[in-house]
Coordinates of N, CA, C and O in Angstrom, one line a residue:
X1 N -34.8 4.8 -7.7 CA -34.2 6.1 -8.0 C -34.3 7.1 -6.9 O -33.4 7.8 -6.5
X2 N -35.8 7.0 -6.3 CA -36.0 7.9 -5.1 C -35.0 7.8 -3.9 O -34.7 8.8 -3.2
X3 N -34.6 6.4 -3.6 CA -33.5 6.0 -2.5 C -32.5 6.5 -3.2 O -32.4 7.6 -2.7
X4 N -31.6 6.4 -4.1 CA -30.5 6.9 -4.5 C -30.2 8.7 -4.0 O -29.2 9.3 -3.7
X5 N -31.8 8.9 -4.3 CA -31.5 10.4 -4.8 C -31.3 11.1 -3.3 O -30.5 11.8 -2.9
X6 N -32.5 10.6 -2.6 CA -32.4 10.6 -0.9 C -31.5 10.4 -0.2 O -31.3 11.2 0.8
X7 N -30.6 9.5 -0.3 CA -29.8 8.8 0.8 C -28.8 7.9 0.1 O -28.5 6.9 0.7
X8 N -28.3 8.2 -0.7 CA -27.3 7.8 -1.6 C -26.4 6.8 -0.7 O -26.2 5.7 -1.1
X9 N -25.9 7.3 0.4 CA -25.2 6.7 1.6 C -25.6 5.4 2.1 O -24.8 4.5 2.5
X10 N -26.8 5.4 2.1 CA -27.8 4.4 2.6 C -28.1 3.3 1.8 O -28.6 2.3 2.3
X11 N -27.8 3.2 0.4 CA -28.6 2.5 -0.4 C -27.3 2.4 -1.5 O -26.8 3.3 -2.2
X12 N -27.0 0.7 -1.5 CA -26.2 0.2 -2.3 C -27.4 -0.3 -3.8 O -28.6 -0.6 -3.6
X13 N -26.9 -0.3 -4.6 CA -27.2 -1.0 -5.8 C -26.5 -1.9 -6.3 O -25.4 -1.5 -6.6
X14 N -27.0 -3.6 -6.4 CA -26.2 -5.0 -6.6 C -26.6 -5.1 -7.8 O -27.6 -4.5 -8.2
X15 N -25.8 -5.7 -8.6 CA -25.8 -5.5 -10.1 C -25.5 -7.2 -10.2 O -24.3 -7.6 -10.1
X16 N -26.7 -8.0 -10.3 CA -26.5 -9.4 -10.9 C -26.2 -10.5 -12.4 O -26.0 -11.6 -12.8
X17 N -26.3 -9.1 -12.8 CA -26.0 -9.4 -14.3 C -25.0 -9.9 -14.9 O -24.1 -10.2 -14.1
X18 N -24.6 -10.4 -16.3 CA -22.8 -11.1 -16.6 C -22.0 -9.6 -16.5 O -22.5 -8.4 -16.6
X19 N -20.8 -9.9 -16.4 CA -19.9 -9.0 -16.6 C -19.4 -8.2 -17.9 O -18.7 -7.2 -17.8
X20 N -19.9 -8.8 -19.1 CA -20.0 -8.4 -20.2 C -21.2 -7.5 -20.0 O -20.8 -6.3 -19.9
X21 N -22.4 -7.5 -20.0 CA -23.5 -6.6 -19.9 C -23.5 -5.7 -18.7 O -24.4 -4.8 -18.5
X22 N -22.6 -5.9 -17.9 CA -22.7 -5.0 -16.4 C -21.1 -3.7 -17.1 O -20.7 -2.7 -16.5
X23 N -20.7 -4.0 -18.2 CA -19.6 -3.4 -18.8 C -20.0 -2.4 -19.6 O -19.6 -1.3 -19.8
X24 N -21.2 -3.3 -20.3 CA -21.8 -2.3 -21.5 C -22.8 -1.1 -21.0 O -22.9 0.0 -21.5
X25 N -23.5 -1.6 -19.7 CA -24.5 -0.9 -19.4 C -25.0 -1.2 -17.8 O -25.6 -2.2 -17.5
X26 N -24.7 -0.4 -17.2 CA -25.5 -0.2 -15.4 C -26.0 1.2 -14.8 O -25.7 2.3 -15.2
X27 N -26.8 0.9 -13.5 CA -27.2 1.9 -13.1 C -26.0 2.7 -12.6 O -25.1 2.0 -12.1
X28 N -25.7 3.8 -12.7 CA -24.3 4.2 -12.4 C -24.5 4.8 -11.0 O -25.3 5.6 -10.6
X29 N -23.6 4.3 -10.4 CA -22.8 3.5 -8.8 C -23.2 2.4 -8.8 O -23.2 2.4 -7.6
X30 N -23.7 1.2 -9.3 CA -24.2 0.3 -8.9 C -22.8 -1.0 -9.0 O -21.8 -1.1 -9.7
X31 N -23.3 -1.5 -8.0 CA -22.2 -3.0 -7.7 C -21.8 -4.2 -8.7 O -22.7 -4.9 -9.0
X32 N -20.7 -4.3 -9.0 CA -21.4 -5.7 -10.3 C -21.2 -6.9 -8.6 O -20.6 -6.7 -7.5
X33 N -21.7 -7.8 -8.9 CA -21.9 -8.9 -7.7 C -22.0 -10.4 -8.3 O -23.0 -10.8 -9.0
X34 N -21.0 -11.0 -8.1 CA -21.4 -12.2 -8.8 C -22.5 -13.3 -7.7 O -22.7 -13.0 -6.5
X35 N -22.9 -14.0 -8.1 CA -24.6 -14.3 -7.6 C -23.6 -15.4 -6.5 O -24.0 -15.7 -5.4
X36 N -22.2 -16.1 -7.1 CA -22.0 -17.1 -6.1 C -21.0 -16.9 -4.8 O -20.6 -17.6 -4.0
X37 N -20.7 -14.9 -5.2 CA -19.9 -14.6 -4.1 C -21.1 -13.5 -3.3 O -20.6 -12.4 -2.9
X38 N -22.4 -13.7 -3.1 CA -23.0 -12.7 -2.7 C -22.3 -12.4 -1.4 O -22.0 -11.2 -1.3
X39 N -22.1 -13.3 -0.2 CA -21.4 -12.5 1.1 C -20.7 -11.9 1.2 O -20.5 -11.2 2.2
X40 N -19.8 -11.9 0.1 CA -18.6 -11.2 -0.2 C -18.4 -9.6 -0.6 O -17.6 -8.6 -0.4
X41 N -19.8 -9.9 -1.5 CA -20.2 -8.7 -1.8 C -20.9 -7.6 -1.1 O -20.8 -6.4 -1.4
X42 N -21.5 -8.4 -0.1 CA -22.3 -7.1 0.9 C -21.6 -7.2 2.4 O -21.9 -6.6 3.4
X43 N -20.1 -8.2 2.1 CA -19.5 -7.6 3.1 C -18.4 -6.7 2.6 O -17.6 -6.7 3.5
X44 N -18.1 -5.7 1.3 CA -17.9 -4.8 0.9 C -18.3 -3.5 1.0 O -17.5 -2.6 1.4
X45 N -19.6 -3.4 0.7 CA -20.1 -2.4 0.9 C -20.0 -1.6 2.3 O -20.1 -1.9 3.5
X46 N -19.6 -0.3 1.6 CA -19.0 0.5 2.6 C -20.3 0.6 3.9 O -21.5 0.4 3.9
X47 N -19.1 1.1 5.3 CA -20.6 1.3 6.4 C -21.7 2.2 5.8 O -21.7 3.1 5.0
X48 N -22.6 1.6 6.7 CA -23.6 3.2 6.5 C -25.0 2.7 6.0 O -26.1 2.8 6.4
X49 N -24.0 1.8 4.5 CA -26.0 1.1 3.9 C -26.1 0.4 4.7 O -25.4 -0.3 5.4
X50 N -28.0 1.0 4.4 CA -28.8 0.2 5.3 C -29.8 -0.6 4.2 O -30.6 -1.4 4.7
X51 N -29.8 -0.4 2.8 CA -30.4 -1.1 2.1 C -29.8 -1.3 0.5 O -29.0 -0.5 -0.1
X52 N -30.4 -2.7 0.1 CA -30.0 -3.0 -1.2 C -30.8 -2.8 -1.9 O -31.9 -3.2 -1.7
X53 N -30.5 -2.3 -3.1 CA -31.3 -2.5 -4.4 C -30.8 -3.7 -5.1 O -29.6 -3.7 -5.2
X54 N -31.4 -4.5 -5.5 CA -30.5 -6.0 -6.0 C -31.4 -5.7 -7.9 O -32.6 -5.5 -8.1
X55 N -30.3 -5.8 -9.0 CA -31.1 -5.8 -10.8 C -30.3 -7.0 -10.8 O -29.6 -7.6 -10.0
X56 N -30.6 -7.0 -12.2 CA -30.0 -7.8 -13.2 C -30.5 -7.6 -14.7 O -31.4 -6.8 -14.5
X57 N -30.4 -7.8 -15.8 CA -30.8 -8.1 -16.6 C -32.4 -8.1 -17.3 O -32.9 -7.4 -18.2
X58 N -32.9 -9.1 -16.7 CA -33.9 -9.6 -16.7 C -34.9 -9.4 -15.3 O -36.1 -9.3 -15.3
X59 N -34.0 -9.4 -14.3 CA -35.0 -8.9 -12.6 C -35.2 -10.5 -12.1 O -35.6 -10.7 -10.9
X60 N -34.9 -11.9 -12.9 CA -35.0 -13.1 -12.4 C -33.9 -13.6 -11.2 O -34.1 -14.2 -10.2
X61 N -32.5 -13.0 -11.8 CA -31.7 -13.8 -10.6 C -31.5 -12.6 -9.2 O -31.0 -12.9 -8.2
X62 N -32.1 -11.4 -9.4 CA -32.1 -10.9 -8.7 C -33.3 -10.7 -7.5 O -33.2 -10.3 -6.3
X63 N -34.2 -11.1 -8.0 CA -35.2 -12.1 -7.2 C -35.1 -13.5 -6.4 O -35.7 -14.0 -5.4
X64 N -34.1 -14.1 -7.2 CA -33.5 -15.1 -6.7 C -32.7 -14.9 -5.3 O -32.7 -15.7 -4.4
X65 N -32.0 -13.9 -5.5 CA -31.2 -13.5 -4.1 C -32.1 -12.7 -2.9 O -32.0 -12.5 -1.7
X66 N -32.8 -12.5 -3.6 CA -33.2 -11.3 -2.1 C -33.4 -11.8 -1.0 O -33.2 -11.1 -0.1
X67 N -33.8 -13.0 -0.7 CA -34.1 -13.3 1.0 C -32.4 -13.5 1.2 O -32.1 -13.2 2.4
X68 N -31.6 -13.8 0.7 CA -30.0 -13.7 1.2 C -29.5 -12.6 1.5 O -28.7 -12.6 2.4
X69 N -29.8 -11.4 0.8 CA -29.6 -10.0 1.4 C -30.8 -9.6 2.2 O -30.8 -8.4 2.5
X70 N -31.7 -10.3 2.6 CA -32.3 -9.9 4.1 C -31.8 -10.1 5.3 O -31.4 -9.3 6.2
X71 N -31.6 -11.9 4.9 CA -30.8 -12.4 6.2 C -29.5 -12.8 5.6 O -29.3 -14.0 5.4
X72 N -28.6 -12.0 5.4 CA -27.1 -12.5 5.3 C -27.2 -13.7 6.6 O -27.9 -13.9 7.5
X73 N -25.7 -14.4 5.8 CA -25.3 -15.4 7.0 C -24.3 -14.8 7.6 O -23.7 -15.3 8.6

């Protein structure tokens, strides 16, 4: 929340969650991202971010991605 509030510019929020639950309920600006188009997704993201906040649901599949959003390919 502190990155958001700081540097809003800087800091995307990835939203790994289903699309049904990323409809009902997200951090608001946050990305919905599907987990098997992640490059796609952070090659979206406008210039400028320099970091990701990656949720989901649960916080499991979004743990699951994070070294992919360290080292994109």
């Amino acid at each position: 929340a502190r990155w958001l509030e700081e540097a809003p510019q800087q800091t995307a929020v990835l939203d790994f969650t289903s699309g049904v639950n990323y409809q009902k309920r997200h951090i608001p600006g946050a990305w919905f991202a599907l987990r098997s188009q992640l490059a796609a997704a952070l090659a979206q993201l406008p210039d400028g971010v320099q970091r990701c906040v990656l949720t989901c649901g649960s916080s499991l599949l979004a743990r699951r991605h994070r070294p992919a959003v360290r080292n994109p390919a």
